[in-house]
Amino acid sequence: MSFPEILSHQREFFNSQKTKNLNFRKLYLKKLKEILIKNEDLLYEAIYKDFGKSKFDTFTTEISFVLKDIDYYLSNLKSLSKPKSVRTNLANQFGSSKIYREPLGCTLVIGAWNYPYQLSLSPMVAALAAGNTCILKPSEVAEHSMKAMAKIINENFPAEYLYVAEGGIEETTEILKLKFDKIFFTGSSRVGKIIYEAAAKHLTPVVLELGGKSPAIVTSSADFEVAAKRIVWGKFLNSGQTCVAPDYILVDEKVKDSFLDSLKSYIQKFNYEPEAKHYTQIINTKNFERLTGLIDREKIFYGGGSDAGKRYIEPTILQNVTWNDAVMQEEIFGPILPVLTFKNFNEALLQIAEHEKPLSAYLFTDKSEEKENFISKISFGGGCINDVVMHLSNDYLPFGGVGNSGMGHYHGKFGFAAFSHEKAILDRATWGEPDLKYPPYSKKKLSWIKKVL
Ligand code: NAD
C-alpha cells in the first residue's frame, strides 16, 4: 500500500468513531505492552547491531520508558478523557460549561535515532491513548531498530489504525506531503524547520522536540563529588548521544582545577573502555569523523583517543575552551565535554543568554539565590538543580524545548494533551433568559448590560 492509501484508510477508520472508545484504546495499549515484552530480545539484538547499546541501557532508557507510559495511560485514561466542568459567567446563565478532550484525528510521529525506541514509541503511545490513528516513521539511521519496530507493530496492528513506515529522507518527504491532524517530530533544529514548513501548507499543528547546546554550570559552592559523578554519568550515557546531555560545562574559574580532577576520577571509576561493554558506539562513520574533528588536541585535559573500526571515542574533556572553538559552534552529540570558565555567576548566565535557547540547563550550587537567578534569568526547555538529565524521567513534568530547541511538550498528561483538542461547550437552558441582548436596544438595556458585563 502507498502512503496516501494508508492514510486514507486511517482517516476512514478514525471517522468510524472506533478509536474514541476507551475500551478499544485500552485493548490495543495492552496488546502493545504484550508484544514489546514478548519481543524484548529482538529489540535488544536490533539496537545492539545499530550501535552496541547494552541491555541495561536499552531497558532503563528505552523499553522501561515505553512500558511505564503504557501503564500510565491504562491507569489514567478515564480521568484524562473526562470532560472538565468549569465556571459559567453571569452573561451565560442559566447554563453549564465543560471542556471536552477529543482526539485530533490522524497523526504522524517522526523519531530520532539516538533513543530509537523511546523517541518513536513514547509519542506514539500518547497519540493512541488520546484516541488518534498513527503513522510512525522511526529514524532510518538506527536501521535495525526501525525494522524491529516495523516488524513487531505491523504484524500485530491493523494498518488502518497504526502503521510503522520504514524509510529515510525520500520517504519522509513523500509522507510530509499528506495532510495530518498533528505531526510530532523529534530530531535536529535543521530538519525541524523542514517539518514545520511542510506542516504549515496544511495548517497542521506540530510538536517539535529539537536539540541544542545544554550547559551545566558548576559554582564554587557546589558539592564537587556529586556534580562530577552526575555530570559524567549524564554526559557519557549513550556516548553523549543524548539530546539532554550536558553539552558543555561552565565552571567558576577559582575551582576549575579541582573540579576537573573530580571529573577525571569518575570517568576512570565508571570504566568506559570498549571491553566493558556498557559504553555505546558512535552511531556511524559520518558522526565518528565529525566528532573526532571537534577534538582540539592542544586542549585535551583527559582522553582524546579513538578507534575508527570500533566507532569508539574515549570520554574526552577539553579545557581552556572559548566560544570561538569549533566544538562550541554546534551541538556536540558525542562524548566530548568542553569546559569553559566564568568569574562571577551573572556572567555565566549572560554567556548562556547570548546564545540560542537550550533544550536543558543544569546548575550545581548550594546557594538559593543562584538557584532563583538560574530559573528566572535564562530561558531553556527544562532542567535540574544539582543533577542532569533526570527531569526527563519525571512524567509529572512536561518535557520539551523552547525557541530553537523546540515547541510543545509531552510525557504523562502533557502527552495526552499534545494529541487532543480541547473543545469548549456551553450548554444553555431554554428558560430564564432576560431580553437584554436582543434588539431593539434602549438606554435602560444599556445601563443593565453594563452591570452584567
Ligand atoms: P535528524 O533531524 O537528522 O532526523 C530526525 C528524523 O528526521 C529522522 O526520522 C529522519 O529520517 C528525518 N529526516 C532527516 N532529514 C530529513 C529531511 N530532509 N526531510 C524530512 N525528514 C528528514 O535528527 P537525528 O540525527 O535523528 O537526531 C539528532 C538530533 O535530534 C539532535 O539535534 C538532538 O538533540 C535531537 N534530539 C532531540 C530530542 C528531544 O527530545 N528534544 C531527542 C533526541 C534527539
GROMACS .gro file of C-alpha atoms and ligand atoms in nm:
model
  497
    1MET     CA    1   0.000   0.000   0.000
    2SER     CA    2   0.122   0.351  -0.076
    3PHE     CA    3   0.143   0.617   0.198
    4PRO     CA    4  -0.162   0.811   0.064
    5GLU     CA    5  -0.361   0.484   0.068
    6ILE     CA    6  -0.259   0.403   0.425
    7LEU     CA    7  -0.352   0.750   0.543
    8SER     CA    8  -0.683   0.738   0.360
    9HIS     CA    9  -0.766   0.408   0.534
   10GLN     CA   10  -0.665   0.559   0.867
   11ARG     CA   11  -0.892   0.857   0.803
   12GLU     CA   12  -1.181   0.627   0.723
   13PHE     CA   13  -1.109   0.425   1.036
   14PHE     CA   14  -1.090   0.737   1.252
   15ASN     CA   15  -1.423   0.857   1.110
   16SER     CA   16  -1.580   0.523   1.207
   17GLN     CA   17  -1.550   0.653   1.571
   18LYS     CA   18  -1.389   0.328   1.690
   19THR     CA   19  -1.078   0.494   1.836
   20LYS     CA   20  -1.295   0.715   2.058
   21ASN     CA   21  -1.399   0.416   2.262
   22LEU     CA   22  -1.182   0.391   2.577
   23ASN     CA   23  -1.202   0.011   2.585
   24PHE     CA   24  -1.074  -0.002   2.228
   25ARG     CA   25  -0.775   0.215   2.323
   26LYS     CA   26  -0.703   0.005   2.631
   27LEU     CA   27  -0.721  -0.317   2.433
   28TYR     CA   28  -0.452  -0.200   2.191
   29LEU     CA   29  -0.234  -0.041   2.459
   30LYS     CA   30  -0.235  -0.375   2.640
   31LYS     CA   31  -0.157  -0.552   2.315
   32LEU     CA   32   0.136  -0.318   2.255
   33LYS     CA   33   0.271  -0.390   2.603
   34GLU     CA   34   0.234  -0.761   2.544
   35ILE     CA   35   0.420  -0.763   2.212
   36LEU     CA   36   0.700  -0.539   2.345
   37ILE     CA   37   0.760  -0.779   2.634
   38LYS     CA   38   0.732  -1.084   2.408
   39ASN     CA   39   0.983  -0.939   2.162
   40GLU     CA   40   1.223  -0.787   2.416
   41ASP     CA   41   1.517  -0.996   2.292
   42LEU     CA   42   1.455  -0.894   1.931
   43LEU     CA   43   1.461  -0.528   2.040
   44TYR     CA   44   1.788  -0.576   2.236
   45GLU     CA   45   1.956  -0.751   1.942
   46ALA     CA   46   1.849  -0.486   1.690
   47ILE     CA   47   1.973  -0.188   1.892
   48TYR     CA   48   2.296  -0.371   1.973
   49LYS     CA   49   2.357  -0.416   1.599
   50ASP     CA   50   2.290  -0.048   1.539
   51PHE     CA   51   2.530   0.095   1.796
   52GLY     CA   52   2.628  -0.159   2.057
   53LYS     CA   53   2.381  -0.036   2.318
   54SER     CA   54   2.383  -0.261   2.625
   55LYS     CA   55   2.077  -0.447   2.756
   56PHE     CA   56   2.094  -0.245   3.078
   57ASP     CA   57   2.085   0.090   2.897
   58THR     CA   58   1.823  -0.032   2.649
   59PHE     CA   59   1.595  -0.143   2.928
   60THR     CA   60   1.643   0.160   3.156
   61THR     CA   61   1.638   0.434   2.892
   62GLU     CA   62   1.411   0.286   2.625
   63ILE     CA   63   1.188  -0.014   2.694
   64SER     CA   64   1.101   0.065   3.057
   65PHE     CA   65   1.013   0.421   2.949
   66VAL     CA   66   0.758   0.297   2.698
   67LEU     CA   67   0.612   0.032   2.930
   68LYS     CA   68   0.578   0.297   3.202
   69ASP     CA   69   0.394   0.525   2.956
   70ILE     CA   70   0.154   0.246   2.860
   71ASP     CA   71   0.082   0.170   3.226
   72TYR     CA   72   0.029   0.539   3.300
   73TYR     CA   73  -0.229   0.576   3.023
   74LEU     CA   74  -0.401   0.247   3.111
   75SER     CA   75  -0.448   0.371   3.468
   76ASN     CA   76  -0.539   0.730   3.383
   77LEU     CA   77  -0.730   0.710   3.056
   78LYS     CA   78  -1.067   0.761   3.219
   79SER     CA   79  -0.970   1.070   3.417
   80LEU     CA   80  -0.770   1.220   3.127
   81SER     CA   81  -1.065   1.182   2.889
   82LYS     CA   82  -1.331   1.302   3.130
   83PRO     CA   83  -1.498   1.634   3.041
   84LYS     CA   84  -1.387   1.906   3.280
   85SER     CA   85  -1.659   2.130   3.427
   86VAL     CA   86  -1.566   2.497   3.452
   87ARG     CA   87  -1.750   2.804   3.583
   88THR     CA   88  -2.013   2.978   3.371
   89ASN     CA   89  -2.011   3.358   3.368
   90LEU     CA   90  -2.312   3.572   3.454
   91ALA     CA   91  -2.394   3.661   3.091
   92ASN     CA   92  -2.443   3.292   3.010
   93GLN     CA   93  -2.675   3.199   3.297
   94PHE     CA   94  -2.852   2.968   3.318
   95GLY     CA   95  -2.607   2.728   3.167
   96SER     CA   96  -2.319   2.493   3.228
   97SER     CA   97  -1.970   2.491   3.069
   98LYS     CA   98  -1.743   2.199   3.000
   99ILE     CA   99  -1.414   2.128   2.825
  100TYR     CA  100  -1.421   1.806   2.622
  101ARG     CA  101  -1.098   1.635   2.524
  102GLU     CA  102  -1.131   1.498   2.172
  103PRO     CA  103  -0.869   1.317   1.962
  104LEU     CA  104  -0.725   1.524   1.678
  105GLY     CA  105  -0.755   1.250   1.415
  106CYS     CA  106  -0.472   1.110   1.202
  107THR     CA  107  -0.127   1.172   1.344
  108LEU     CA  108   0.231   1.136   1.225
  109VAL     CA  109   0.521   1.066   1.461
  110ILE     CA  110   0.876   1.103   1.330
  111GLY     CA  111   1.151   0.968   1.556
  112ALA     CA  112   1.525   1.026   1.602
  113TRP     CA  113   1.793   0.753   1.609
  114ASN     CA  114   1.966   0.816   1.942
  115TYR     CA  115   1.697   0.654   2.159
  116PRO     CA  116   1.521   0.482   1.872
  117TYR     CA  117   1.256   0.300   2.078
  118GLN     CA  118   1.180   0.564   2.339
  119LEU     CA  119   1.162   0.859   2.098
  120SER     CA  120   0.940   0.675   1.848
  121LEU     CA  121   0.718   0.469   2.074
  122SER     CA  122   0.658   0.714   2.362
  123PRO     CA  123   0.491   0.983   2.149
  124MET     CA  124   0.313   0.710   1.952
  125VAL     CA  125   0.167   0.569   2.276
  126ALA     CA  126   0.044   0.918   2.371
  127ALA     CA  127  -0.117   0.957   2.026
  128LEU     CA  128  -0.302   0.624   2.058
  129ALA     CA  129  -0.400   0.685   2.421
  130ALA     CA  130  -0.559   1.015   2.317
  131GLY     CA  131  -0.769   0.827   2.058
  132ASN     CA  132  -0.589   0.901   1.731
  133THR     CA  133  -0.465   0.683   1.448
  134CYS     CA  134  -0.092   0.700   1.388
  135ILE     CA  135   0.176   0.657   1.125
  136LEU     CA  136   0.514   0.618   1.292
  137LYS     CA  137   0.829   0.693   1.092
  138PRO     CA  138   1.131   0.597   1.305
  139SER     CA  139   1.479   0.711   1.207
  140GLU     CA  140   1.640   0.507   0.931
  141VAL     CA  141   1.982   0.585   1.085
  142ALA     CA  142   1.920   0.318   1.353
  143GLU     CA  143   1.812   0.080   1.079
  144HIS     CA  144   1.783  -0.248   1.272
  145SER     CA  145   1.580  -0.083   1.549
  146MET     CA  146   1.350   0.072   1.287
  147LYS     CA  147   1.298  -0.268   1.122
  148ALA     CA  148   1.233  -0.437   1.458
  149MET     CA  149   0.960  -0.185   1.543
  150ALA     CA  150   0.807  -0.218   1.196
  151LYS     CA  151   0.801  -0.598   1.222
  152ILE     CA  152   0.651  -0.616   1.570
  153ILE     CA  153   0.388  -0.349   1.514
  154ASN     CA  154   0.287  -0.411   1.153
  155GLU     CA  155   0.238  -0.782   1.222
  156ASN     CA  156   0.014  -0.714   1.520
  157PHE     CA  157  -0.178  -0.395   1.448
  158PRO     CA  158  -0.424  -0.313   1.168
  159ALA     CA  159  -0.256  -0.063   0.934
  160GLU     CA  160  -0.578   0.143   0.930
  161TYR     CA  161  -0.510   0.218   1.300
  162LEU     CA  162  -0.133   0.211   1.344
  163TYR     CA  163   0.139   0.167   1.084
  164VAL     CA  164   0.518   0.187   1.101
  165ALA     CA  165   0.660   0.338   0.782
  166GLU     CA  166   1.020   0.246   0.706
  167GLY     CA  167   1.240   0.484   0.512
  168GLY     CA  168   1.468   0.783   0.506
  169ILE     CA  169   1.453   1.136   0.373
  170GLU     CA  170   1.285   1.040   0.043
  171GLU     CA  171   1.001   0.850   0.211
  172THR     CA  172   0.958   1.114   0.484
  173THR     CA  173   0.935   1.385   0.219
  174GLU     CA  174   0.655   1.188   0.050
  175ILE     CA  175   0.470   1.135   0.379
  176LEU     CA  176   0.502   1.503   0.467
  177LYS     CA  177   0.305   1.599   0.155
  178LEU     CA  178  -0.004   1.443   0.312
  179LYS     CA  179  -0.246   1.621   0.541
  180PHE     CA  180  -0.225   1.506   0.904
  181ASP     CA  181  -0.405   1.644   1.209
  182LYS     CA  182  -0.085   1.653   1.416
  183ILE     CA  183   0.284   1.598   1.347
  184PHE     CA  184   0.514   1.510   1.634
  185PHE     CA  185   0.881   1.536   1.536
  186THR     CA  186   1.196   1.456   1.732
  187GLY     CA  187   1.528   1.549   1.573
  188SER     CA  188   1.755   1.835   1.480
  189SER     CA  189   1.656   2.201   1.461
  190ARG     CA  190   1.764   2.197   1.094
  191VAL     CA  191   1.515   1.924   0.998
  192GLY     CA  192   1.258   2.068   1.242
  193LYS     CA  193   1.233   2.371   1.011
  194ILE     CA  194   1.161   2.141   0.712
  195ILE     CA  195   0.885   1.966   0.910
  196TYR     CA  196   0.734   2.298   1.023
  197GLU     CA  197   0.727   2.427   0.666
  198ALA     CA  198   0.562   2.110   0.532
  199ALA     CA  199   0.304   2.117   0.814
  200ALA     CA  200   0.225   2.485   0.750
  201LYS     CA  201   0.096   2.400   0.400
  202HIS     CA  202  -0.192   2.210   0.565
  203LEU     CA  203  -0.211   2.424   0.881
  204THR     CA  204  -0.119   2.108   1.071
  205PRO     CA  205  -0.016   2.172   1.433
  206VAL     CA  206   0.325   2.039   1.533
  207VAL     CA  207   0.526   1.940   1.836
  208LEU     CA  208   0.896   1.985   1.762
  209GLU     CA  209   1.133   1.814   2.006
  210LEU     CA  210   1.469   1.954   1.896
  211GLY     CA  211   1.822   1.987   2.032
  212GLY     CA  212   2.083   2.249   2.115
  213LYS     CA  213   2.378   2.310   2.343
  214SER     CA  214   2.270   2.236   2.701
  215PRO     CA  215   2.500   2.391   2.964
  216ALA     CA  216   2.593   2.266   3.312
  217ILE     CA  217   2.702   2.543   3.549
  218VAL     CA  218   2.922   2.447   3.843
  219THR     CA  219   2.965   2.714   4.109
  220SER     CA  220   3.219   2.730   4.390
  221SER     CA  221   2.954   2.626   4.645
  222ALA     CA  222   2.868   2.304   4.457
  223ASP     CA  223   2.926   1.959   4.602
  224PHE     CA  224   3.200   1.859   4.355
  225GLU     CA  225   3.177   1.487   4.416
  226VAL     CA  226   2.804   1.483   4.343
  227ALA     CA  227   2.837   1.724   4.050
  228ALA     CA  228   3.121   1.531   3.886
  229LYS     CA  229   2.955   1.193   3.936
  230ARG     CA  230   2.621   1.306   3.792
  231ILE     CA  231   2.769   1.507   3.503
  232VAL     CA  232   2.999   1.220   3.399
  233TRP     CA  233   2.707   0.975   3.407
  234GLY     CA  234   2.470   1.206   3.210
  235LYS     CA  235   2.732   1.312   2.958
  236PHE     CA  236   2.874   0.970   2.869
  237LEU     CA  237   2.546   0.779   2.885
  238ASN     CA  238   2.483   0.659   2.526
  239SER     CA  239   2.828   0.806   2.448
  240GLY     CA  240   2.695   1.158   2.475
  241GLN     CA  241   2.434   1.092   2.204
  242THR     CA  242   2.155   1.226   2.425
  243CYS     CA  243   1.954   1.539   2.348
  244VAL     CA  244   1.953   1.647   2.715
  245ALA     CA  245   2.316   1.555   2.790
  246PRO     CA  246   2.522   1.843   2.928
  247ASP     CA  247   2.687   1.974   2.611
  248TYR     CA  248   2.946   2.188   2.792
  249ILE     CA  249   3.044   2.296   3.142
  250LEU     CA  250   3.070   2.649   3.277
  251VAL     CA  251   3.273   2.630   3.598
  252ASP     CA  252   3.382   2.903   3.838
  253GLU     CA  253   3.747   2.964   3.746
  254LYS     CA  254   3.851   2.951   4.114
  255VAL     CA  255   3.755   2.585   4.141
  256LYS     CA  256   3.821   2.468   3.785
  257ASP     CA  257   4.130   2.258   3.856
  258SER     CA  258   3.990   2.062   4.146
  259PHE     CA  259   3.662   2.007   3.959
  260LEU     CA  260   3.846   1.876   3.652
  261ASP     CA  261   4.023   1.624   3.878
  262SER     CA  262   3.686   1.507   4.015
  263LEU     CA  263   3.553   1.460   3.659
  264LYS     CA  264   3.859   1.258   3.565
  265SER     CA  265   3.833   1.031   3.869
  266TYR     CA  266   3.467   0.946   3.790
  267ILE     CA  267   3.543   0.874   3.423
  268GLN     CA  268   3.810   0.629   3.538
  269LYS     CA  269   3.584   0.477   3.801
  270PHE     CA  270   3.295   0.420   3.558
  271ASN     CA  271   3.529   0.242   3.311
  272TYR     CA  272   3.424   0.341   2.961
  273GLU     CA  273   3.666   0.108   2.783
  274PRO     CA  274   3.507  -0.073   2.485
  275GLU     CA  275   3.576  -0.407   2.656
  276ALA     CA  276   3.347  -0.305   2.945
  277LYS     CA  277   3.053  -0.339   2.701
  278HIS     CA  278   2.839  -0.070   2.864
  279TYR     CA  279   2.971   0.216   2.654
  280THR     CA  280   2.765   0.271   2.338
  281GLN     CA  281   2.931   0.306   1.996
  282ILE     CA  282   2.909   0.620   1.787
  283ILE     CA  283   2.614   0.563   1.555
  284ASN     CA  284   2.802   0.576   1.220
  285THR     CA  285   3.129   0.669   1.050
  286LYS     CA  286   2.997   1.011   0.946
  287ASN     CA  287   2.934   1.108   1.307
  288PHE     CA  288   3.257   0.944   1.423
  289GLU     CA  289   3.452   1.165   1.180
  290ARG     CA  290   3.253   1.477   1.269
  291LEU     CA  291   3.320   1.421   1.640
  292THR     CA  292   3.692   1.340   1.617
  293GLY     CA  293   3.724   1.655   1.405
  294LEU     CA  294   3.593   1.859   1.701
  295ILE     CA  295   3.875   1.748   1.933
  296ASP     CA  296   4.141   2.018   1.951
  297ARG     CA  297   4.444   1.813   2.060
  298GLU     CA  298   4.608   2.111   2.228
  299LYS     CA  299   4.312   2.148   2.464
  300ILE     CA  300   4.276   1.789   2.579
  301PHE     CA  301   4.268   1.756   2.958
  302TYR     CA  302   4.162   1.393   2.951
  303GLY     CA  303   4.101   1.129   2.680
  304GLY     CA  304   4.115   1.213   2.311
  305GLY     CA  305   4.171   0.853   2.199
  306SER     CA  306   3.953   0.686   1.937
  307ASP     CA  307   3.921   0.369   1.729
  308ALA     CA  308   3.752   0.409   1.390
  309GLY     CA  309   3.697   0.032   1.345
  310LYS     CA  310   3.501   0.011   1.670
  311ARG     CA  311   3.344   0.356   1.625
  312TYR     CA  312   3.477   0.425   1.975
  313ILE     CA  313   3.567   0.766   2.113
  314GLU     CA  314   3.714   0.783   2.461
  315PRO     CA  315   3.537   1.016   2.707
  316THR     CA  316   3.719   1.341   2.635
  317ILE     CA  317   3.745   1.659   2.841
  318LEU     CA  318   3.868   1.977   2.674
  319GLN     CA  319   3.990   2.270   2.882
  320ASN     CA  320   4.065   2.639   2.812
  321VAL     CA  321   3.782   2.632   2.558
  322THR     CA  322   3.632   2.956   2.425
  323TRP     CA  323   3.314   3.029   2.231
  324ASN     CA  324   3.527   3.061   1.916
  325ASP     CA  325   3.636   2.695   1.922
  326ALA     CA  326   3.484   2.455   1.667
  327VAL     CA  327   3.338   2.244   1.949
  328MET     CA  328   3.125   2.542   2.059
  329GLN     CA  329   2.976   2.611   1.714
  330GLU     CA  330   2.732   2.316   1.706
  331GLU     CA  331   2.554   2.067   1.932
  332ILE     CA  332   2.824   1.809   2.010
  333PHE     CA  333   2.607   1.496   2.048
  334GLY     CA  334   2.902   1.278   2.142
  335PRO     CA  335   3.146   1.204   2.428
  336ILE     CA  336   3.338   1.533   2.419
  337LEU     CA  337   3.298   1.768   2.713
  338PRO     CA  338   3.436   2.121   2.674
  339VAL     CA  339   3.497   2.316   2.993
  340LEU     CA  340   3.467   2.696   2.995
  341THR     CA  341   3.511   2.921   3.298
  342PHE     CA  342   3.343   3.226   3.448
  343LYS     CA  343   3.446   3.485   3.704
  344ASN     CA  344   3.103   3.557   3.850
  345PHE     CA  345   2.769   3.382   3.835
  346ASN     CA  346   2.582   3.652   3.642
  347GLU     CA  347   2.849   3.643   3.374
  348ALA     CA  348   2.786   3.268   3.332
  349LEU     CA  349   2.413   3.333   3.287
  350LEU     CA  350   2.491   3.605   3.035
  351GLN     CA  351   2.707   3.366   2.829
  352ILE     CA  352   2.411   3.129   2.804
  353ALA     CA  353   2.158   3.403   2.730
  354GLU     CA  354   2.368   3.531   2.439
  355HIS     CA  355   2.316   3.200   2.253
  356GLU     CA  356   2.015   3.002   2.129
  357LYS     CA  357   1.775   2.882   2.400
  358PRO     CA  358   1.892   2.534   2.502
  359LEU     CA  359   1.675   2.225   2.547
  360SER     CA  360   1.809   2.178   2.900
  361ALA     CA  361   2.026   2.357   3.154
  362TYR     CA  362   2.178   2.236   3.479
  363LEU     CA  363   2.306   2.415   3.785
  364PHE     CA  364   2.523   2.277   4.066
  365THR     CA  365   2.516   2.505   4.367
  366ASP     CA  366   2.430   2.529   4.734
  367LYS     CA  367   2.302   2.886   4.719
  368SER     CA  368   1.930   2.957   4.690
  369GLU     CA  369   1.991   3.298   4.532
  370GLU     CA  370   2.183   3.135   4.247
  371LYS     CA  371   1.905   2.881   4.201
  372GLU     CA  372   1.647   3.160   4.175
  373ASN     CA  373   1.854   3.359   3.925
  374PHE     CA  374   1.918   3.048   3.715
  375ILE     CA  375   1.545   2.979   3.690
  376SER     CA  376   1.431   3.337   3.632
  377LYS     CA  377   1.707   3.495   3.421
  378ILE     CA  378   1.770   3.248   3.138
  379SER     CA  379   1.530   3.065   2.909
  380PHE     CA  380   1.561   2.691   2.839
  381GLY     CA  381   1.326   2.395   2.791
  382GLY     CA  382   1.370   2.236   3.134
  383GLY     CA  383   1.646   2.117   3.360
  384CYS     CA  384   1.773   2.022   3.702
  385ILE     CA  385   1.939   2.176   4.003
  386ASN     CA  386   2.219   1.955   4.135
  387ASP     CA  387   2.152   1.686   3.875
  388VAL     CA  388   2.144   1.633   3.498
  389VAL     CA  389   1.907   1.456   3.255
  390MET     CA  390   1.675   1.315   3.526
  391HIS     CA  391   1.398   1.579   3.488
  392LEU     CA  392   1.307   1.391   3.171
  393SER     CA  393   1.225   1.081   3.372
  394ASN     CA  394   0.960   1.252   3.587
  395ASP     CA  395   0.630   1.217   3.400
  396TYR     CA  396   0.467   1.478   3.621
  397LEU     CA  397   0.686   1.738   3.447
  398PRO     CA  398   0.627   1.849   3.087
  399PHE     CA  399   0.918   1.768   2.856
  400GLY     CA  400   1.002   1.994   2.560
  401GLY     CA  401   1.215   2.277   2.430
  402VAL     CA  402   1.169   2.650   2.374
  403GLY     CA  403   1.276   2.869   2.082
  404ASN     CA  404   1.543   2.692   1.880
  405SER     CA  405   1.516   2.378   2.096
  406GLY     CA  406   1.154   2.318   2.006
  407MET     CA  407   0.786   2.385   2.072
  408GLY     CA  408   0.519   2.192   2.260
  409HIS     CA  409   0.579   1.921   2.513
  410TYR     CA  410   0.480   1.570   2.618
  411HIS     CA  411   0.513   1.295   2.885
  412GLY     CA  412   0.225   1.188   3.111
  413LYS     CA  413  -0.079   1.412   3.094
  414PHE     CA  414   0.111   1.658   2.874
  415GLY     CA  415   0.149   1.390   2.604
  416PHE     CA  416  -0.223   1.324   2.614
  417ALA     CA  417  -0.292   1.696   2.581
  418ALA     CA  418  -0.047   1.726   2.289
  419PHE     CA  419  -0.260   1.485   2.086
  420SER     CA  420  -0.602   1.619   2.196
  421HIS     CA  421  -0.820   1.914   2.111
  422GLU     CA  422  -0.991   2.093   2.399
  423LYS     CA  423  -1.342   2.151   2.276
  424ALA     CA  424  -1.536   2.417   2.466
  425ILE     CA  425  -1.910   2.361   2.508
  426LEU     CA  426  -2.164   2.593   2.668
  427ASP     CA  427  -2.493   2.416   2.736
  428ARG     CA  428  -2.773   2.667   2.795
  429ALA     CA  429  -3.111   2.630   2.950
  430THR     CA  430  -3.403   2.731   2.728
  431TRP     CA  431  -3.564   2.926   3.011
  432GLY     CA  432  -3.482   3.211   3.248
  433GLU     CA  433  -3.317   3.445   2.995
  434PRO     CA  434  -3.370   3.823   3.018
  435ASP     CA  435  -3.424   4.004   2.685
  436LEU     CA  436  -3.123   4.229   2.736
  437LYS     CA  437  -2.904   4.123   2.441
  438TYR     CA  438  -3.185   4.127   2.184
  439PRO     CA  439  -3.288   4.434   1.982
  440PRO     CA  440  -3.448   4.676   1.990
  441TYR     CA  441  -3.197   4.837   2.227
  442SER     CA  442  -3.273   5.112   2.478
  443LYS     CA  443  -3.089   5.329   2.730
  444LYS     CA  444  -3.228   5.116   3.009
  445LYS     CA  445  -3.099   4.797   2.846
  446LEU     CA  446  -2.756   4.956   2.803
  447SER     CA  447  -2.734   5.051   3.169
  448TRP     CA  448  -2.831   4.696   3.269
  449ILE     CA  449  -2.590   4.536   3.021
  450LYS     CA  450  -2.309   4.750   3.164
  451LYS     CA  451  -2.380   4.599   3.504
  452VAL     CA  452  -2.388   4.243   3.370
  453LEU     CA  453  -2.074   4.262   3.153
  454NAD     P1  454   1.754   1.440   1.226
  454NAD     O1  455   1.686   1.572   1.232
  454NAD     O2  456   1.865   1.422   1.131
  454NAD     O3  457   1.648   1.324   1.192
  454NAD     C1  458   1.527   1.307   1.262
  454NAD     C2  459   1.421   1.246   1.171
  454NAD     O4  460   1.400   1.331   1.058
  454NAD     C3  461   1.459   1.108   1.114
  454NAD     O5  462   1.346   1.023   1.125
  454NAD     C4  463   1.493   1.136   0.970
  454NAD     O6  464   1.457   1.031   0.883
  454NAD     C5  465   1.409   1.258   0.937
  454NAD     N1  466   1.473   1.345   0.839
  454NAD     C6  467   1.606   1.372   0.826
  454NAD     N2  468   1.627   1.459   0.724
  454NAD     C7  469   1.505   1.487   0.671
  454NAD     C8  470   1.459   1.570   0.564
  454NAD     N3  471   1.545   1.641   0.491
  454NAD     N4  472   1.326   1.574   0.540
  454NAD     C9  473   1.239   1.503   0.613
  454NAD     N5  474   1.276   1.422   0.714
  454NAD    C10  475   1.406   1.415   0.745
  454NAD     O7  476   1.797   1.411   1.377
  454NAD     P2  477   1.877   1.288   1.435
  454NAD     O8  478   2.018   1.291   1.382
  454NAD     O9  479   1.798   1.164   1.419
  454NAD    O10  480   1.879   1.324   1.590
  454NAD    C11  481   1.970   1.413   1.646
  454NAD    C12  482   1.908   1.545   1.681
  454NAD    O11  483   1.784   1.526   1.746
  454NAD    C13  484   1.991   1.624   1.780
  454NAD    O12  485   1.986   1.760   1.746
  454NAD    C14  486   1.921   1.601   1.913
  454NAD    O13  487   1.942   1.700   2.010
  454NAD    C15  488   1.780   1.596   1.870
  454NAD     N6  489   1.701   1.521   1.965
  454NAD    C16  490   1.605   1.584   2.036
  454NAD    C17  491   1.532   1.515   2.130
  454NAD    C18  492   1.426   1.580   2.213
  454NAD    O14  493   1.350   1.507   2.277
  454NAD     N7  494   1.414   1.711   2.215
  454NAD    C19  495   1.557   1.379   2.149
  454NAD    C20  496   1.656   1.320   2.072
  454NAD    C21  497   1.726   1.389   1.979
   0.00000   0.00000   0.00000
